[in-house]
Coordinates of C-alpha atoms in Angstrom, one line a residue:
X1190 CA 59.1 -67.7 2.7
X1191 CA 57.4 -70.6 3.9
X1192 CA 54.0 -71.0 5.7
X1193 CA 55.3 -72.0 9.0
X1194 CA 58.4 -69.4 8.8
X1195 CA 55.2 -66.6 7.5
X1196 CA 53.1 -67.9 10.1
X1197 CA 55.9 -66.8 12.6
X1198 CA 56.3 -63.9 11.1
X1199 CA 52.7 -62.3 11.1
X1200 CA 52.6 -62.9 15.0
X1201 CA 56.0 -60.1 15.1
X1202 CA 54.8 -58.4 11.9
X1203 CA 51.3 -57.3 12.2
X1204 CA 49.2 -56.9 8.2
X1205 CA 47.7 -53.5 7.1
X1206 CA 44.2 -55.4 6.4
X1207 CA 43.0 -59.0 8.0
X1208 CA 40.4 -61.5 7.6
X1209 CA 38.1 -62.5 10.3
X1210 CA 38.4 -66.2 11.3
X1211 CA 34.9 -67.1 11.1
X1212 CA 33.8 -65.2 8.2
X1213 CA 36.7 -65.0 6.2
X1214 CA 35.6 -61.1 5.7
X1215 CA 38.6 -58.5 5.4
X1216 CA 38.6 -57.1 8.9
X1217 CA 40.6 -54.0 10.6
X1218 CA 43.9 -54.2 11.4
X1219 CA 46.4 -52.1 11.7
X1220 CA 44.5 -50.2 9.0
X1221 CA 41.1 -49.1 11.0
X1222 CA 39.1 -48.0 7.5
X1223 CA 39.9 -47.7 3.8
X1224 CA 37.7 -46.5 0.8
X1225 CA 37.7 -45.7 -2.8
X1226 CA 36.6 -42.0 -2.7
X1227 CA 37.3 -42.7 -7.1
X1228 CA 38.1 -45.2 -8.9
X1229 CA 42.2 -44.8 -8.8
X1230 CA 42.4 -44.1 -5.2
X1231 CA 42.2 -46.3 -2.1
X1232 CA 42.6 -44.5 1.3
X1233 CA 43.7 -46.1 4.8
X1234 CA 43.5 -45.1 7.9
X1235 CA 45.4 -46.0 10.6
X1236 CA 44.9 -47.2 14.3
X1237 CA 45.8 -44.7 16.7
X1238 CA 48.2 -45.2 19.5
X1239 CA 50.3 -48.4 18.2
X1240 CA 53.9 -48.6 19.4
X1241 CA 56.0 -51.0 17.8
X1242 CA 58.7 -53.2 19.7
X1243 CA 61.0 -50.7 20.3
X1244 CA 58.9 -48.1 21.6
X1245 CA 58.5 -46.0 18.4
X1246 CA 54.9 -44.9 17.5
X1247 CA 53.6 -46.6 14.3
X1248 CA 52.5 -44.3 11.7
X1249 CA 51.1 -44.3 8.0
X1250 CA 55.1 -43.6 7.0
X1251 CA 55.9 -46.9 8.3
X1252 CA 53.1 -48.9 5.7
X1253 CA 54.7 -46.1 3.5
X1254 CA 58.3 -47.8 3.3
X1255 CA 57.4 -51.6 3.9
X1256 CA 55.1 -51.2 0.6
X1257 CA 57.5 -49.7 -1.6
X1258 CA 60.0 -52.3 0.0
X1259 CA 57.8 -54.9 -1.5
X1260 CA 57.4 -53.3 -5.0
X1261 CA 61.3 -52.5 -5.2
X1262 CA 62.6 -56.2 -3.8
X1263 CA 60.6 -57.3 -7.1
X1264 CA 59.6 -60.5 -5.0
X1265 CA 56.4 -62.9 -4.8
X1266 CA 54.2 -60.0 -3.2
X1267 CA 55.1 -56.9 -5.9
X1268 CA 52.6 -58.0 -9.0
X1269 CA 49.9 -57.4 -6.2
X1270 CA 50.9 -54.0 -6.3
X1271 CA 52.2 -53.3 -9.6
X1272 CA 49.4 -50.9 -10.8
X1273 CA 50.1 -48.6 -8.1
X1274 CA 51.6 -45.4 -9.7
X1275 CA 52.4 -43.4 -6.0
X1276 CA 52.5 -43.9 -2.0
X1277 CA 51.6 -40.7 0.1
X1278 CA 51.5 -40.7 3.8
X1279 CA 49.4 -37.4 3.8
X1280 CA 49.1 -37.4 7.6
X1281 CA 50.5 -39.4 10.1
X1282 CA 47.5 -41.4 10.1
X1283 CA 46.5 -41.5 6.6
X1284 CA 47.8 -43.2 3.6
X1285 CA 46.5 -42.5 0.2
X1286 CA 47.7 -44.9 -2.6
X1287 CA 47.2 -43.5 -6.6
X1288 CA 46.8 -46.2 -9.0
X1289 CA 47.6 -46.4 -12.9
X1290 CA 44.0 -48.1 -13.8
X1291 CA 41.3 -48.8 -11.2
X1292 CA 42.3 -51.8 -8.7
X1293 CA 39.6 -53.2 -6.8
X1294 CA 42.2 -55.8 -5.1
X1295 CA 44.1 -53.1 -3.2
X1296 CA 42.3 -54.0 0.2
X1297 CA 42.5 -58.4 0.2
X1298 CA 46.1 -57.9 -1.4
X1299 CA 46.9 -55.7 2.0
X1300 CA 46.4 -58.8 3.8
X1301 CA 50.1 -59.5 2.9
X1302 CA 51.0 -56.6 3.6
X1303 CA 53.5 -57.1 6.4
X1304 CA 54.6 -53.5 8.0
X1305 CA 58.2 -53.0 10.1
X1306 CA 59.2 -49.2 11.1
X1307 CA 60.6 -47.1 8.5
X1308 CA 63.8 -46.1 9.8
X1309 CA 64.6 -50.1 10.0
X1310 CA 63.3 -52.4 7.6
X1311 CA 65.6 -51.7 4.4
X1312 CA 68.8 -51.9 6.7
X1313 CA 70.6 -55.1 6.6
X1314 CA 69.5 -57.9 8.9
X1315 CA 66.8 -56.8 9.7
X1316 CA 64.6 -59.3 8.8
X1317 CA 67.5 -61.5 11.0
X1318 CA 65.7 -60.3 14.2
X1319 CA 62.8 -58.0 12.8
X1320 CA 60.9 -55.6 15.0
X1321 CA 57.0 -55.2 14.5
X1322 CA 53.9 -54.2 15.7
X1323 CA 52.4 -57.6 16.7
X1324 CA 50.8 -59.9 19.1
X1325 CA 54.9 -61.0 20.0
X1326 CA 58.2 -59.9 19.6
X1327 CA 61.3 -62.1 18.1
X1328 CA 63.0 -63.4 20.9
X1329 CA 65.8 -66.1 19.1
X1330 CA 66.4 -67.8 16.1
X1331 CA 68.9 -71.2 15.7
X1332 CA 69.0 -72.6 12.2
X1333 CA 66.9 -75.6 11.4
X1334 CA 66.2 -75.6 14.8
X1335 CA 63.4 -73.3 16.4
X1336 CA 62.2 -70.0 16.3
X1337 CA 60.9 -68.0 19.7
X1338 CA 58.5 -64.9 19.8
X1339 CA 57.4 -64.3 22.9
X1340 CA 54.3 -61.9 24.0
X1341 CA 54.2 -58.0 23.4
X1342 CA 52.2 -57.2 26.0
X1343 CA 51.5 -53.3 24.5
X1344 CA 49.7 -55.0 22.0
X1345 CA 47.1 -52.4 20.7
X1346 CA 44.9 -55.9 20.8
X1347 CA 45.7 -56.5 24.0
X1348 CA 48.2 -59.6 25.6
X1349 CA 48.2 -62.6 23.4
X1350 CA 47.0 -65.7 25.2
X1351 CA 50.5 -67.3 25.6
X1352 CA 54.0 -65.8 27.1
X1353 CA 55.6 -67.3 24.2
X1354 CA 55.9 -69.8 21.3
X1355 CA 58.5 -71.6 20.0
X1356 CA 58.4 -72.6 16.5
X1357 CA 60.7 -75.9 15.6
X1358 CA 61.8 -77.4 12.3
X1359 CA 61.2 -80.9 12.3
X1360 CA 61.5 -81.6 8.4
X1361 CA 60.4 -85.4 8.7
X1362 CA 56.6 -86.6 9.0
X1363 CA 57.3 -89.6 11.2
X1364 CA 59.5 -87.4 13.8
X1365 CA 56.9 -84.8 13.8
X1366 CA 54.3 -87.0 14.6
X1367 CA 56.0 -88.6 17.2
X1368 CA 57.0 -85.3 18.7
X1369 CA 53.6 -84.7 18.8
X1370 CA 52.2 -87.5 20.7
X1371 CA 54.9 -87.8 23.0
X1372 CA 54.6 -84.1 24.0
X1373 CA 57.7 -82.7 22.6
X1374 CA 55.7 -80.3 20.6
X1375 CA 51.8 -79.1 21.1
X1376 CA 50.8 -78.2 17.4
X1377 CA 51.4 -79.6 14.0
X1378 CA 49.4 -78.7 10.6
X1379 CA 49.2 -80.1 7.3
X1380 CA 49.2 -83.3 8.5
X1381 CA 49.3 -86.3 5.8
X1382 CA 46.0 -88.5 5.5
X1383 CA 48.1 -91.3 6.1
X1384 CA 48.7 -90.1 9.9
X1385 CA 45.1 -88.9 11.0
X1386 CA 43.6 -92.5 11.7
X1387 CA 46.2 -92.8 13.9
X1388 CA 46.2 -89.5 15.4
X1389 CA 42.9 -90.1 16.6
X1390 CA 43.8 -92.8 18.8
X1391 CA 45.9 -90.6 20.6
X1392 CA 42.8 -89.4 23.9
X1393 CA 45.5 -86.4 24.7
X1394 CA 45.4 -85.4 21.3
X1395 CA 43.0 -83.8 18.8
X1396 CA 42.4 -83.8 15.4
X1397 CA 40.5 -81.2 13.2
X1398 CA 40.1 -80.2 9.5
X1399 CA 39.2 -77.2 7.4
X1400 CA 38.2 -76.5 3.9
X1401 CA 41.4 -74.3 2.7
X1402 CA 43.1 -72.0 0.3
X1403 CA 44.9 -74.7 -1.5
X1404 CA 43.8 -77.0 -4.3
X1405 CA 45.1 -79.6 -6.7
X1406 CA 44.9 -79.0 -10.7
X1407 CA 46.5 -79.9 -14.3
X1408 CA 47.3 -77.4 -16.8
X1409 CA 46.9 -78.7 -20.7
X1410 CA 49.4 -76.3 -22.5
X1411 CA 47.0 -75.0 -24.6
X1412 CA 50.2 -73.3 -27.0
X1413 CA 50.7 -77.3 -28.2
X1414 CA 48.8 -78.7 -30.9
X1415 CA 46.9 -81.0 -29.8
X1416 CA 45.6 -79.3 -26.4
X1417 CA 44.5 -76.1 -28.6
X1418 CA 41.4 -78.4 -29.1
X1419 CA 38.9 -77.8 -25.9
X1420 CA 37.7 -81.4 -26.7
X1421 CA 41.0 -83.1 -26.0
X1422 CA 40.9 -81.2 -23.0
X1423 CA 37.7 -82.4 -21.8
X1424 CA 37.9 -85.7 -23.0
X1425 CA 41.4 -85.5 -20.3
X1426 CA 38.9 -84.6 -17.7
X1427 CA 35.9 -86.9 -18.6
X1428 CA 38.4 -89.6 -18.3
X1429 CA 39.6 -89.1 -14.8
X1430 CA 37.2 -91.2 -12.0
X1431 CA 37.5 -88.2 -9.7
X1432 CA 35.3 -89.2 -6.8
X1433 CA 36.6 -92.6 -6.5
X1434 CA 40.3 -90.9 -6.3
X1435 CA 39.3 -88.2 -3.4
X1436 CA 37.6 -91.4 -1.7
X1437 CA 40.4 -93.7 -1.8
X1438 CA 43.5 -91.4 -2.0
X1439 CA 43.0 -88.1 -0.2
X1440 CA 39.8 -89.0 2.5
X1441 CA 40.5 -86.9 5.4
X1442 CA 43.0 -84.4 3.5
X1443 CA 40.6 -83.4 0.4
X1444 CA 37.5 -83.3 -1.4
X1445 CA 36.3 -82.8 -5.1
X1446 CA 36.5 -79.5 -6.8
X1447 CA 33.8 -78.0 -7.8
X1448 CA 35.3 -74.3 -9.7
X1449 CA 38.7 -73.2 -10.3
X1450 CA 39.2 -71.7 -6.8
X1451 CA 38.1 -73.8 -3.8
X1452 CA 35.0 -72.2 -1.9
X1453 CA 37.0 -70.6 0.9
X1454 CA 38.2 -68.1 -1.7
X1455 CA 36.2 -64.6 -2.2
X1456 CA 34.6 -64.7 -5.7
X1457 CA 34.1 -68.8 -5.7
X1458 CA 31.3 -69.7 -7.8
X1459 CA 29.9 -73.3 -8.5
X1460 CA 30.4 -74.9 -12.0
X1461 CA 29.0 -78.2 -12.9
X1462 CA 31.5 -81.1 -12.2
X1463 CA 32.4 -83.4 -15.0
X1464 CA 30.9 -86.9 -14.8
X1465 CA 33.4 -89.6 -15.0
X1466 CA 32.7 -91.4 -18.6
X1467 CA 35.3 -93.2 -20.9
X1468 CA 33.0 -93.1 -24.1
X1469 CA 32.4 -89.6 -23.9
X1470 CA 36.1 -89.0 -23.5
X1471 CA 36.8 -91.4 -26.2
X1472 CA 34.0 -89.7 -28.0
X1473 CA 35.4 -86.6 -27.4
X1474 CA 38.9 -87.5 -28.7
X1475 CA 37.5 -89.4 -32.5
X1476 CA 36.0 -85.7 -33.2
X1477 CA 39.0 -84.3 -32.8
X1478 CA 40.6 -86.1 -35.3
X1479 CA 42.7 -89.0 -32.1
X1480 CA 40.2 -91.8 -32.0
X1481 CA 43.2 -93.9 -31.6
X1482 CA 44.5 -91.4 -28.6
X1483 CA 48.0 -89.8 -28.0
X1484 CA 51.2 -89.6 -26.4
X1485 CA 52.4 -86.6 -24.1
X1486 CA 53.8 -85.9 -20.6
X1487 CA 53.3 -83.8 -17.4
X1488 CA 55.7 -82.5 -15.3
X1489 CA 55.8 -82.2 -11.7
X1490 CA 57.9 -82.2 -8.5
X1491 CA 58.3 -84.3 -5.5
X1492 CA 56.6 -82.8 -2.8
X1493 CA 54.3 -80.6 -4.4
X1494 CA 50.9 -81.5 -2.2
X1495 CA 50.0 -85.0 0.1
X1496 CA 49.4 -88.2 -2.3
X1497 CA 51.4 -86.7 -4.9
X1498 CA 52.7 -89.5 -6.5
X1499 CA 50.0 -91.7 -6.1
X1500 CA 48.0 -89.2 -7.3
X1501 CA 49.8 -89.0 -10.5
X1502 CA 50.5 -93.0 -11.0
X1503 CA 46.6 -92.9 -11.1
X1504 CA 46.0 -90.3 -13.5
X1505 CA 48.4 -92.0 -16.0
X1506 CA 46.4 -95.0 -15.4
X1507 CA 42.7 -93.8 -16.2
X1508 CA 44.5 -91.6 -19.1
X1509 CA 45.9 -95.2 -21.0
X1510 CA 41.9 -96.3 -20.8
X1511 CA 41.5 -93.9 -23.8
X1512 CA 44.8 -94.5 -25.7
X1513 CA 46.6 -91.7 -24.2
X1514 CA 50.2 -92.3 -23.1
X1515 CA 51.3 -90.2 -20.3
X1516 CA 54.6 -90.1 -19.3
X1517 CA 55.6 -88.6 -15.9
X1518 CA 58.3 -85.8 -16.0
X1519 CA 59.7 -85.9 -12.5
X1520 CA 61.8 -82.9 -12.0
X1521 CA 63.7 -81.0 -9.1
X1522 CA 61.8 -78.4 -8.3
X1523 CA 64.1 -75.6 -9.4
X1524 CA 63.6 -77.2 -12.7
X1525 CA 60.1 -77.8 -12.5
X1526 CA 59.5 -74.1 -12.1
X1527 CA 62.2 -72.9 -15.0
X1528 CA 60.6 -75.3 -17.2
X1529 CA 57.2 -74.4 -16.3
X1530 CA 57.7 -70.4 -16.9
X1531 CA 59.3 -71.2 -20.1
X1532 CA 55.8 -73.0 -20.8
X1533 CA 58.1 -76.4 -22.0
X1534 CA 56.2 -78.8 -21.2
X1535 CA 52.9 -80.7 -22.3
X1536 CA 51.2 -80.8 -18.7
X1537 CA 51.4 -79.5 -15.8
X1538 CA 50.7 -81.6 -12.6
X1539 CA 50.7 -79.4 -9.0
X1540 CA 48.9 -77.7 -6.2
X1541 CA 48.3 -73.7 -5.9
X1542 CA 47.1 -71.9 -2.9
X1543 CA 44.7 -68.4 -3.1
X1544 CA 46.9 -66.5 -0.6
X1545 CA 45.0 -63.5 -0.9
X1546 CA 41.7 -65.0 -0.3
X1547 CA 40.6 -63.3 -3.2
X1548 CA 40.0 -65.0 -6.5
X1549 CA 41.9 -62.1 -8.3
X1550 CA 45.1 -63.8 -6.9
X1551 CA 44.4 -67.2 -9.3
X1552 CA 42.0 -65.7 -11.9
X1553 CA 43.7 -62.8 -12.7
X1554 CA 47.5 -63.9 -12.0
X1555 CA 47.2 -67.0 -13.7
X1556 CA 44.4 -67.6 -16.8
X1557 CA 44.8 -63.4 -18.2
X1558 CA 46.3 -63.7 -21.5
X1559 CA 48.8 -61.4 -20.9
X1560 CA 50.3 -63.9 -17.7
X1561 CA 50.3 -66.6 -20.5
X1562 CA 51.1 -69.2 -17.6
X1563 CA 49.5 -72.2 -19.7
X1564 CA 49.1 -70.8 -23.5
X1565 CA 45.3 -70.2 -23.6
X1566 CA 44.4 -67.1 -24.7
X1567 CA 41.1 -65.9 -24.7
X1568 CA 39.9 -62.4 -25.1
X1569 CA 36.6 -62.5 -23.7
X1570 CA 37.8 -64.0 -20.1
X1571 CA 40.6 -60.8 -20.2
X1572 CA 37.7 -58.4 -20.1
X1573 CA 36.2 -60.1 -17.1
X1574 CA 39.3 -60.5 -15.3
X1575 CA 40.1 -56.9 -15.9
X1576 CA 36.7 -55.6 -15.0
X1577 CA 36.8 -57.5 -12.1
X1578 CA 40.0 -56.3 -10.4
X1579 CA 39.1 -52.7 -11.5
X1580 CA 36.1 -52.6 -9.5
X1581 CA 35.6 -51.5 -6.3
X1582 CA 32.0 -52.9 -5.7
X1583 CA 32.3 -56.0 -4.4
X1584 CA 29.5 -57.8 -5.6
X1585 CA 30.1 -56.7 -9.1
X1586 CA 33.3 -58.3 -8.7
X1587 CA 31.6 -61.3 -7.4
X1588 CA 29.3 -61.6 -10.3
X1589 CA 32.4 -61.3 -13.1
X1590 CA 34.7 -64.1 -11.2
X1591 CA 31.6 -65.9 -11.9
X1592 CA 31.2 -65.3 -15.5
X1593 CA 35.2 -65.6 -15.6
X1594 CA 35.1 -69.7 -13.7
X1595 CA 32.8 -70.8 -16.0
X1596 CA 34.5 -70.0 -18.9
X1597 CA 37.8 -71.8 -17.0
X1598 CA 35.7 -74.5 -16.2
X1599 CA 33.8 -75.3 -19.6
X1600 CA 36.7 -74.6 -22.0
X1601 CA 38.4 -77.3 -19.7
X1602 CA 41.7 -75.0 -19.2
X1603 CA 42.7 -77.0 -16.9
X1604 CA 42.3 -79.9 -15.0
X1605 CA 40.8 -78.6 -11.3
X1606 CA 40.0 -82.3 -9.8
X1607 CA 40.2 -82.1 -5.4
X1608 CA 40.1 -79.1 -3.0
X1609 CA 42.6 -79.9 -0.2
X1610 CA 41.6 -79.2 3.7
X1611 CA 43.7 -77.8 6.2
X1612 CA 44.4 -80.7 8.9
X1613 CA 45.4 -79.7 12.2
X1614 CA 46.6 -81.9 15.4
X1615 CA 47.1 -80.8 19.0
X1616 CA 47.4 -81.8 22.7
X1617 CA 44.0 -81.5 24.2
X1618 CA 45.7 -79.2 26.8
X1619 CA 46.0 -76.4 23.9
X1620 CA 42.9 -74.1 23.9
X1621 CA 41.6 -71.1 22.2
X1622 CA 42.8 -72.2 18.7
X1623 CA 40.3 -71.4 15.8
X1624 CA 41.2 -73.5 12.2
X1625 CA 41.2 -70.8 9.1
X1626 CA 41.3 -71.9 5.5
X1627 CA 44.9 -69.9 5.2
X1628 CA 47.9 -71.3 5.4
X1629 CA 48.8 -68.8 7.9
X1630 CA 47.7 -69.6 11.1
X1631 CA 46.7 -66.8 14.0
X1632 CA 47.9 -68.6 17.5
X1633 CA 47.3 -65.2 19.2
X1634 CA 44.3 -66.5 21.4
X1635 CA 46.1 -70.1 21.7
X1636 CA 47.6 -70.9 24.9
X1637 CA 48.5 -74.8 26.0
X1638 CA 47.9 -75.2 29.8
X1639 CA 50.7 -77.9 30.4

């Protein structure tokens, strides 16, 4: 599912668990409370008094069934909730999950969460015209064409701002745009840097960014010879002019990284940045055994984040500065991801986003040895990662992540160069709308008075 399509979706179905827009805190929803009374338990409580669409009365039964819907459709979603062992509504109101091992994750994975009644979500289109507990209700759908919700006003929030939205598929940037300025639409995100400038000449229209969720970064597939040596992997980093490349090729849309996981996400930590310098990179390579440098490859796909290509063109070009030969591997991006899985390639070249919030959702899902997502093994980081997902205290897990990024970071597993922001363009007639760092956007207090 996409962001815009998700988006949509999380206006008809409401989350368990939310984050506040200001803070970025998890924050009631249609979960009231949850604890840990021990460590392989997490209880929720539900808010009283929620009907959804059709009238039913929303229970703990209905979390019930769209969690184990999750786990059994084996989708994107189900490793968040792999370690739970059993689901028990044990009151209408009260749902009390047992896991294998302790999970301290539970509560910012519930953020996905998505809950539809349980006598409706496994039957067969129903996620053609699905029926929620939200801010809206699904109205009409017309492929690659638009999507209507319009306002449930039983909301156990109250009305939303709005009588409706309409969400419509414009797949090109330049129509988008235009739609946008001429008034055809009132909102557009993740808007190229190449469009803001303009944008801001617009006076009906405004313009705003956001740090976000997402990020850009290069694996070195640590399983191949020569990036099993951290050296070559730093010298890969200590080569690349990042500054000068956020400056010139992503102002308005990014910013240098400064950890594994952007600051937006729970568990961020600062690491020292790499300074851009060709004889320590060249240094760096003669001890281990290339003073001459190398040849190897990343792949990537079309697509994969704003600047791409550009992006990559450059790399190549600060990379040849210390005798190593990149070629780019331009796939499709079924083939990108088959390939990348398989772990056949040299490099890896895309961006990632922290959907969760929650640094377990990189950290844990992606660097563990047991994910084996880029060949670097490293038993030390496991017990971090695994002591920090266990635990429910919350500054404990703070403290780990910590311990975990800078191992990531100075063992140069990867390449983490720009944080990307959230860019965001509307008629000045469109009110109440507060940016987030997610990728899926609340509209419920947005209303355009036109």
């Amino acid at each position: 599912m996409d962001g815009v399509t998700h988006t949509a979706m999380q206006h008809v179905l409401d989350t368990l668990v939310g984050r506040d827009a200001a803070s970025g805190n998890l924050a009631p929803r249609l979960a009231v409370s949850w604890e840990a009374p021990d460590p392989t338990t997490w209880v929720f409580k539900m808010r009283p008094g929620v009907k959804f669409h059709d009238g039913s009365d929303f229970t703990a039964n209905d979390v019930k069934a769209s969690l184990e819907r999750i786990v059994a459709q084996k989708g994107p979603l189900a490793p968040l909730f792999a370690s739970v062992e059993t689901v028990e509504a044990t009151d209408p109101m009260t749902l009390r999950l047992k896991t294998k091992q302790p999970v301290g994750t539970i509560p910012a994975s519930a953020t996905l969460l998505t809950v539809g009644p349980a006598a409706k979500i496994n039957t067969d289109g129903f996620f053609n015209a699905p029926v929620g507990t939200g801010p809206f209700k699904y109205a009409s759908w017309r492929a690659d064409a638009d999507l209507r919700i319009e306002a449930n006003d039983q909301y156990w929030g109250g009305p939303p701002a709005a009588k409706a939205i309409v969400f419509k598929y414009i797949p090109e940037v330049a129509a988008r745009m235009t739609a946008l300025e001429t008034g055809e639409i009132d909102f557009t995100w993740r808007i190229p840097g190449d469009q803001l400038d303009g944008l801001k000449k617009n006076a009906d229209l405004k313009v705003e960014t956001t740090p976000s969720h997402e990020y850009y970064f290069t694996w070195m597939n640590s399983s191949r010879d020569v990036y099993s040596d951290k050296r070559i992997r730093q010298a890969m980093i200590y080569a690349l002019d990042i500054d000068t490349l956020a400056k010139d090729l992503l102002t308005g849309i990014g910013q240098r990284a400064t950890a594994p996981i952007p600051p937006t996400v729970f568990g961020y930590a600062a690491q020292t940045p790499y300074k851009y310098d060709v004889a320590k990179a060249k240094q760096l390579l003669a001890e281990a055994g290339k003073p001459n440098g190398f040849e190897t490859s990343f792949i990537w796909y079309t697509g994969t984040a704003p600047q791409d290509r550009e992006l990559t063109q450059a790399f190549i070009a600060y990379w040849a500065a210390i005798g190593v030969k990149v070629k780019s591997d331009e796939q499709e991006r079924a083939t990108w991801l088959d390939n990348l899985i398989k772990l056949n390639w040299d490099m890896d070249f895309q961006t990632n986003a922290v959907t969760t919030g929650d640094a377990d959702f990189t950290l844990g899902r992606l660097y563990h040895s047991r994910a084996n997502r880029n060949g670097y093994k490293n038993p030390e980081l496991d017990k971090l990662l695994d002591d920090a997902a266990a635990a429910s205290d919350q500054n404990k897990r703070k403290e780990l992540y910590a311990q975990a990024q800078k191992i990531i970071w100075d063992d140069a597993v990867g390449i983490f160069p720009f944080d990307l922001l959230a860019t965001f363009g509307y008629r000045k007639t469109v009110e109440g709308f507060v940016p987030t760092p997610s990728a899926f956007l609340s509209f419920y207090n947005t209303l355009s008075k036109r």
